[in-house]
Amino acid sequence: MTTGAAVTQVDRSRRVPARPWAWAPALVLTGCALLLVLATCAVLAADPQPRRQRIYIVSSYDRGYLWSQSTHAGLMAAMRRYDYLADQAEVDRFTQTDNLDTARVVLRKAWMDTKRRNSSTDPAETTLRIMRDLEAFGPDLVMLGDDNAAKYIGAQLLDTEVPVVFWGINGLPLKYGLVDSMDRPGHNVTGVWQPGYFREGLEYLKRLVPEARTFAILACDSETARPKVKQIQALAADGRLPLLLVETVQTNDFETFKRRTLDLAGRVDAFFVLNHDTLRDATGSHVDTLAVGRWYLEQVRKPEVSNEDQFVREGTLLTANNSGFNQGFMAFEMAYDVLEQGLNPGLMRTRAPERGPLMVNRERASMLGIDLAPLAPLIEEYVDAALALRPPAEVPGQP
Amino acid sequence: MSHPRNDRVDGDRATEHGMSGFFVRVLAALLSVNLITIGVLLYHAYAFNVGTLTEQTEANIAQQIGVVGDGFEAEYGKATASPLRRLSASPLLDDYLLGSEAERLVLRRRIEQEFRQVVRERPSFRALLFVDDGGVIQAGIIDGRRAPTRRLDGGGADPAATQALTELQERLAATPLLLSSGNMEWFMPPREMQVIGPVRLGDGRPALFAGLARLDTDTGRFGGTVLAQVDLQPWLEELEALRFLGARSLWLVAPDGQAVLHPPAGTAQLDPRPFLDPIPTEARAAPAAGPGTAGLGRALTLHTDAGLLAWRDLRLDASEPFLRLIVSIPADLVSAGFQPAIRFFSAVMVGSIALLVLVSYFISRYLSRPVLALATARNRLAHAQRIARLGHWEWDPKTGRVALSDHAVEVLGLTPEDRVLDLDAFCALAPEADRGPLRELLAAASRDGTTGALEHPIGGDGPQRFVHQEVEAVDGEHRRIVGTVQDITERKHAEARIAQLAYSDTVTGLANRTRLIEMAGQALVDAQRQGHLMAILFIDLDHFKRVNDTLGHEAGDDLLRLVGERLRTCVRATDLVAAAGPAPGAAGAHAVARMGGDEFIVLLRGLREREGALRVARAIHATLTRPVEVAGKSVAVTGSLGLSLYPEHGDTVDELVRHADAAMYHAKSRGRDRFELYSADIDEAARARVSMESRLRRALAEREFRVFYQPRVDLIRCDIVGFEALIRWPDPIEGLVPPDRFIPLAEETGLIVPIGHWVMQTAIRQLRAWRDSSGVHVNMSINLSPAQFRDPDLAVQVRGLIAETRIAPSLIELELTEGTLFHDVDAGVALARELQAAGVRLAVDDFGTGYSSLQLLKRFPVKVLKVDQSFIRDVLSDSEDALIVRTSVTLGQQLGLRVVAEGVESTGQLEFLRSIGCDEAQGYLFGHPMPEDEALALLLSQARVCRSLA
């Protein structure tokens, strides 16, 4: 064995190159490769100049609409959170002018104003106008706020190169054909939708007014209100609400609305106040949301619940908020993922934000003589005044 | 006393008899050995073939049941699920459920229209319903009628159908459609089509009930269903195919092993015995086979004779088998496949033995008999001479007498008393001119022993006849001269007739092409020698075919004769000597020849200047324009003329004729009824035309053409409802050749018929490919050329393509221009009705540009009007165009026709068309003609269409 090992050692020594300089080319090549790797790492590690993104935002409604103000606030907060907007001054400038051009971002916002301009021809005209402006703008991404923007502008942008992110679709986002599936949209569109927190709102009302047994729904007959009415009625049919649903008022005729509301005020213990922003008076003129709210608050002395913070700011008693702020914030997070992370909207699951804060209007509670103490530990936000009862000049965004 | 020669013959016979006995014995031994060998070989071949045939039979059964199974899965699986899936996701249903009462009234109508379109495309859908989540039928079609609004489980005409639909609705209502993970994330499980059945309905027909649940996009809950009652009877009738395999029993078995249907109960033609047969356990309990595969096995319990079982799992939308189709083939029927083999091998064996016996018989007969008798040969020779009209004679120079055989006397027209003649009398049988040569021939043979031949006429005052004489010297004790004489009159007449036919035209009596070429060659030599000019004038009558078509071929021939006569007269009238035909005296004259069809050539020779040729050409052109009287009618005929000159335009006949032909074609292309002198430009144009035609033929043979598809959009439903198939030619030399460059040439050369058939074949097969790959059903418009529409085989071709592709005929739309329809109205109406009977729709293309005849619309079974794009182009700026389009749309609505606007390029045009109620549109606004994959992608996405219509 010893002899064999010795022989092996001799053989190995023979395989070693006799010329040491034969290693030189390999060493040079290895050195070059290392330098190349280091240079590449240095380039990759360098902080790149962020690309200047062009974002076009379309709102279904108008600047004075409270829900739109909430979603806009969420959107602005997210843009600041992700450094798209440098400071509050840029937020204000964009909010006031609907245009902003900075080193980081170029923003433009268009308003469809469909709460007030909702004749049979208005949506088509508005869509054409906005599409012309949008094409001239040349966006990297388009954000669509609420149902009508998704329905009309979304249809134009479906399956184009431009990624689209929506928010505020009432009901499932499948309804306008923009996405094929909740978890795999399949096209260039994804976004955030509103699930609604109707049962939770009624449960809070029941805790404040334990003797309440019945309620009625008050709503206008609009694209926004209809799905919500349907959802509440479905929950009631399943027996999943703490109060009994007696009747539903759903009309665009303000006189009918008033007459039936007053009739029901004597028969039910509470109201669920949904959207009332497409009502028209006897002359066919649009009645402002706050005007409807003012009439209601002055004429009805029943506790009510609503599903969005805008109505509590207007003057209704409380809401388990389906937060417009959260909708806008989350929508921009998705937009950011598309723009900066390179995610494909067709593969991004549609999302719904968690419930917003439980909000209560102190002025309305006082008008109704309701003691808020039973709910105090749970209330997350108080609204002190009812905007509908203020003069128009004091309401933000009102002419 | 026998002749020595006869003794030799007898001895040979004895030897031959001995030899033949030996050969017969050898042959018998060989026969026995061969019989045994053939028997052994045939047995092995039989055994081998029976084994192979068994495998083939089983493979055939597996294939057939596979075909039937594929048919079921295609018809009731994907092709049923696809429309249900589309309809259940339709936004119209959402809008309907969420709409006001007034909106619902309108939307219900639109939903029914959409459902009716699906039923039209899928005739097996007997009912198609939209049922809400409360079980109330909101809209639908039942047996072609609007479904009433009622509860699904109350009031249906057929209790079995009502029960099945109710059960299906309940099952679908229990299907989860939307799942929440609990953290605000939602998932959609895949929706599978649910199917119940087969169910036997009150009228005895079996049906399947298929449905898909809808998701209420407002609440995320069950939002009703779209249900279909699908007729199973057509598929059961397809099961008849299995009878050809000898299928004795057929079962459709549910996954739980219970038989749900005996197809023979629904198809009375099938053998009713299956009712008595239990389901064979081997097939019922066999594990599920993979998709699209059939199982095979031996029946151990069903039949005492151990027959063959085959089964196929039938799958619909889900991966699990829906039904199992089981077929039993009794053993005797399986072995029936071997009967031909048994018969074949038996026949081969018997035939082989018979052949061996026969061969042996003939060989022995050959060996045992002497060679044919010489007398027989002589008889045959005499017979042959009589048939050949051949006689012989012998001249003895010593005596100077000629002895004639009986046949020679007959051939030479002599009497039996003239059997022996002296030499002078023999030579006097030939005419004066031939006597010397005949005498010299005989003298040479006598003197030098040479042989020779001579043909000469005979006959004197009677009809002239010809004979052929062969002369030969025979040397013996003294030299004799023998000869044969053959009657060659018929041959001579035939030769004369052939010469006549070879050089003249039978219709006009003019020189024909061959004669003309000969004369032109001679004329060319003369011209070269004498330094003269020579001209070829090529004449083609314009629209001669119309005369043939309208007045008949006899009138056409009369016209050709008259034209030929006119040309001859005209050539004379130009003060030049005219001549035609093979007359020798015409060698130096001008000539008129008919080249075939309606083509003539005038050969002008001995010209001093080109003006002479031009004068003749002008004169001929002028004379042709005068009407002629044919078949009692005055016919105006014109001609196109082309002229080429020697030496200016060529120095060979072929070149001059070719150049004159090219000049004539140039005259045709410039509007006919004119005269053109050849130039190099003309030749280039002709070459280009020939090149184009050649490339067209090659493109057709090598499938270079492509079919592009341009979308057609429904302006109410706002989606693509069909495509128009348009031919494109990516020529390897020129690139993409526009259709307006090659279609006219294709029409002129008749190539349009095979090209059109290819386009139709490709487009219809594309429909089938789209249906198979993506389950889409859209209409396909195909343009028909006038020549295609005149093709009597068109209806057969269309029916053949429909049968081949199994595409619903209502998806096929054939487009015809108004001019095509007007060409032969009676024949066109008959063909159009035949196409209509095949289920195909007819459309009038380019409406408004032609006759715009209401009579036409009334007589032809037209379903679609396509308004020409020339009216659409300026419809916004030209009030007359707008009025025409509006009137066309109103006309279509009044007559119940769909109106399609062509060439829509702007949203303004689109809005105008929608405002006047136009049904469909087509144009660049919705898409250019595009390849099939892009068309499919567009159809599936509908994106561009949505943008355009919104």
XYZ file of N, CA, C and O in Angstrom, chain A residues 155-156 158-160 170-172 174-175 180-183 193 195 197 226-227 230-231 234-235 238 240 349 351-354, chain B residues 91 94-95 97-100 103 178 183-189 215-221 941-943 946-948 950:
240
model
N -64.504 51.957 -20.720
C -64.817 51.211 -21.954
C -63.931 51.666 -23.104
O -63.581 50.869 -23.977
N -63.562 52.952 -23.110
C -62.700 53.453 -24.186
C -61.266 52.949 -24.048
O -60.566 52.782 -25.033
N -60.259 50.150 -22.409
C -60.102 48.711 -22.228
C -59.260 48.135 -23.363
O -59.480 48.438 -24.529
N -58.301 47.295 -22.965
C -57.428 46.602 -23.916
C -56.550 47.540 -24.740
O -56.175 47.207 -25.873
N -56.285 48.711 -24.213
C -55.286 49.571 -24.847
C -53.964 49.401 -24.106
O -53.858 48.616 -23.156
N -69.463 50.692 -7.188
C -70.441 50.107 -6.283
C -70.801 48.718 -6.780
O -71.123 48.535 -7.934
N -70.795 47.764 -5.882
C -70.998 46.396 -6.320
C -69.692 45.830 -6.834
O -68.625 46.426 -6.651
N -69.777 44.699 -7.479
C -68.555 44.029 -7.910
C -67.976 44.721 -9.145
O -68.720 45.219 -9.987
N -66.955 43.540 -11.701
C -67.212 42.778 -12.931
C -68.259 43.460 -13.796
O -68.410 43.161 -14.975
N -69.039 44.373 -13.186
C -70.277 44.796 -13.819
C -70.080 45.574 -15.118
O -70.971 45.567 -15.956
N -62.347 40.430 -15.963
C -62.982 39.139 -16.194
C -63.254 38.411 -14.898
O -64.178 37.614 -14.808
N -62.407 38.662 -13.939
C -62.496 37.895 -12.702
C -61.982 38.772 -11.565
O -61.125 39.633 -11.766
N -62.506 38.531 -10.368
C -62.082 39.335 -9.227
C -60.584 39.158 -8.956
O -59.887 40.098 -8.616
N -60.116 37.931 -9.105
C -58.741 37.640 -8.721
C -57.780 37.637 -9.906
O -56.582 37.558 -9.707
N -62.880 48.526 -5.228
C -64.343 48.608 -5.274
C -64.901 48.736 -3.873
O -64.219 48.499 -2.889
N -67.324 47.542 -1.014
C -68.182 46.445 -0.584
C -69.412 46.944 0.201
O -70.447 46.311 0.193
N -70.798 48.728 4.057
C -70.863 48.225 5.439
C -72.226 48.563 6.031
O -72.343 49.262 7.028
N -78.712 52.491 -6.843
C -79.424 51.225 -7.094
C -78.688 50.009 -6.530
O -79.297 49.178 -5.863
N -77.390 49.831 -6.792
C -76.722 48.655 -6.237
C -76.765 48.630 -4.711
O -76.915 47.567 -4.110
N -80.079 47.449 -3.566
C -80.170 46.007 -3.801
C -79.409 45.225 -2.738
O -79.863 44.179 -2.259
N -78.254 45.756 -2.348
C -77.442 45.043 -1.372
C -78.137 45.028 -0.007
O -78.144 44.006 0.689
N -80.974 42.623 -0.139
C -80.517 41.230 -0.101
C -80.183 40.819 1.322
O -80.510 39.709 1.758
N -79.503 41.732 2.073
C -79.178 41.420 3.469
C -80.454 41.265 4.287
O -80.567 40.368 5.145
N -82.120 37.994 3.766
C -81.422 36.900 4.459
C -81.591 36.982 5.975
O -81.074 36.128 6.700
N -80.257 39.234 7.977
C -78.955 39.514 8.591
C -78.854 40.948 9.109
O -77.765 41.404 9.437
N -55.052 41.406 -8.497
C -56.380 41.151 -7.948
C -57.071 42.473 -7.569
O -56.435 43.390 -7.056
N -59.255 44.965 -5.344
C -59.187 45.049 -3.878
C -60.334 45.883 -3.326
O -60.930 46.695 -4.041
N -60.637 45.626 -2.073
C -61.651 46.427 -1.382
C -61.045 46.873 -0.048
O -60.506 46.050 0.682
N -61.109 48.165 0.251
C -60.487 48.635 1.500
C -61.299 48.198 2.730
O -62.502 47.952 2.626
N -60.625 48.101 3.837
C -61.334 47.773 5.068
C -62.201 48.967 5.475
O -62.049 50.072 4.981
N -73.563 42.064 -20.091
C -73.961 43.228 -19.280
C -75.444 43.563 -19.444
O -76.031 44.197 -18.572
N -77.340 42.329 -16.513
C -77.156 43.192 -15.334
C -78.030 44.430 -15.453
O -78.735 44.825 -14.501
N -77.939 45.047 -16.624
C -78.723 46.273 -16.832
C -80.207 45.990 -16.674
O -80.961 46.784 -16.119
N -81.700 43.636 -14.850
C -82.113 43.401 -13.468
C -82.085 44.682 -12.647
O -82.821 44.825 -11.680
N -81.200 45.601 -13.032
C -81.069 46.821 -12.263
C -81.906 47.963 -12.856
O -82.054 49.016 -12.248
N -82.483 47.709 -14.009
C -83.163 48.802 -14.696
C -84.562 49.071 -14.175
O -85.155 48.270 -13.444
N -85.078 50.237 -14.566
C -86.461 50.583 -14.232
C -87.396 49.754 -15.114
O -86.958 49.072 -16.030
N -87.058 50.729 -18.695
C -85.818 50.234 -19.283
C -85.904 48.732 -19.526
O -85.387 48.200 -20.512
N -68.776 33.172 -5.720
C -67.796 34.161 -5.253
C -67.370 33.741 -3.850
O -68.214 33.481 -2.996
N -60.300 38.468 4.276
C -59.491 39.674 4.473
C -59.674 40.631 3.293
O -58.729 41.197 2.789
N -60.889 40.766 2.866
C -61.280 41.670 1.794
C -60.736 41.235 0.440
O -60.643 42.027 -0.478
N -60.375 39.988 0.329
C -59.976 39.497 -0.982
C -60.990 38.452 -1.432
O -61.442 37.633 -0.635
N -61.317 38.540 -2.691
C -62.413 37.704 -3.204
C -61.928 36.906 -4.394
O -61.138 37.372 -5.194
N -62.442 35.694 -4.485
C -62.018 34.796 -5.543
C -63.241 34.269 -6.285
O -64.308 34.114 -5.709
N -63.030 33.967 -7.554
C -64.124 33.415 -8.347
C -63.753 32.008 -8.771
O -62.831 31.815 -9.567
N -64.418 31.008 -8.209
C -64.143 29.640 -8.665
C -64.582 29.487 -10.115
O -65.481 30.184 -10.559
N -73.608 35.590 -11.869
C -73.228 36.302 -10.651
C -73.893 37.669 -10.682
O -73.757 38.400 -11.664
N -74.617 37.992 -9.623
C -75.189 39.330 -9.524
C -74.043 40.281 -9.173
O -73.480 40.211 -8.077
N -73.702 41.130 -10.117
C -72.515 41.971 -9.902
C -72.787 43.110 -8.925
O -71.878 43.867 -8.600
N -73.999 43.270 -8.487
C -74.277 44.282 -7.473
C -74.137 43.701 -6.077
O -73.616 44.351 -5.175
N -74.617 42.495 -5.909
C -74.622 41.932 -4.560
C -73.600 40.833 -4.382
O -73.344 40.412 -3.256
N -73.027 40.326 -5.480
C -72.069 39.237 -5.379
C -72.732 37.905 -5.095
O -72.072 36.952 -4.701
N -74.035 37.852 -5.275
C -74.745 36.609 -4.990
C -75.194 35.949 -6.288
O -74.964 36.467 -7.371
N -61.692 40.082 -28.236
C -61.555 41.242 -27.347
C -62.665 42.258 -27.574
O -63.143 42.875 -26.629
N -63.078 42.447 -28.808
C -64.100 43.430 -29.180
C -63.683 44.841 -28.807
O -64.494 45.759 -28.784
N -62.377 45.014 -28.454
C -61.967 46.290 -27.878
C -62.138 47.444 -28.843
O -62.745 48.460 -28.527
N -65.700 48.374 -29.405
C -66.313 49.096 -28.290
C -65.903 50.556 -28.326
O -66.718 51.448 -28.150
N -64.611 50.791 -28.580
C -64.147 52.179 -28.599
C -64.829 52.951 -29.708
O -65.212 54.094 -29.551
N -64.993 52.296 -30.847
C -65.574 53.004 -31.973
C -67.040 53.315 -31.758
O -67.534 54.352 -32.163
N -68.680 53.526 -28.815
C -69.075 54.240 -27.607
C -69.256 55.729 -27.898
O -68.592 56.294 -28.723
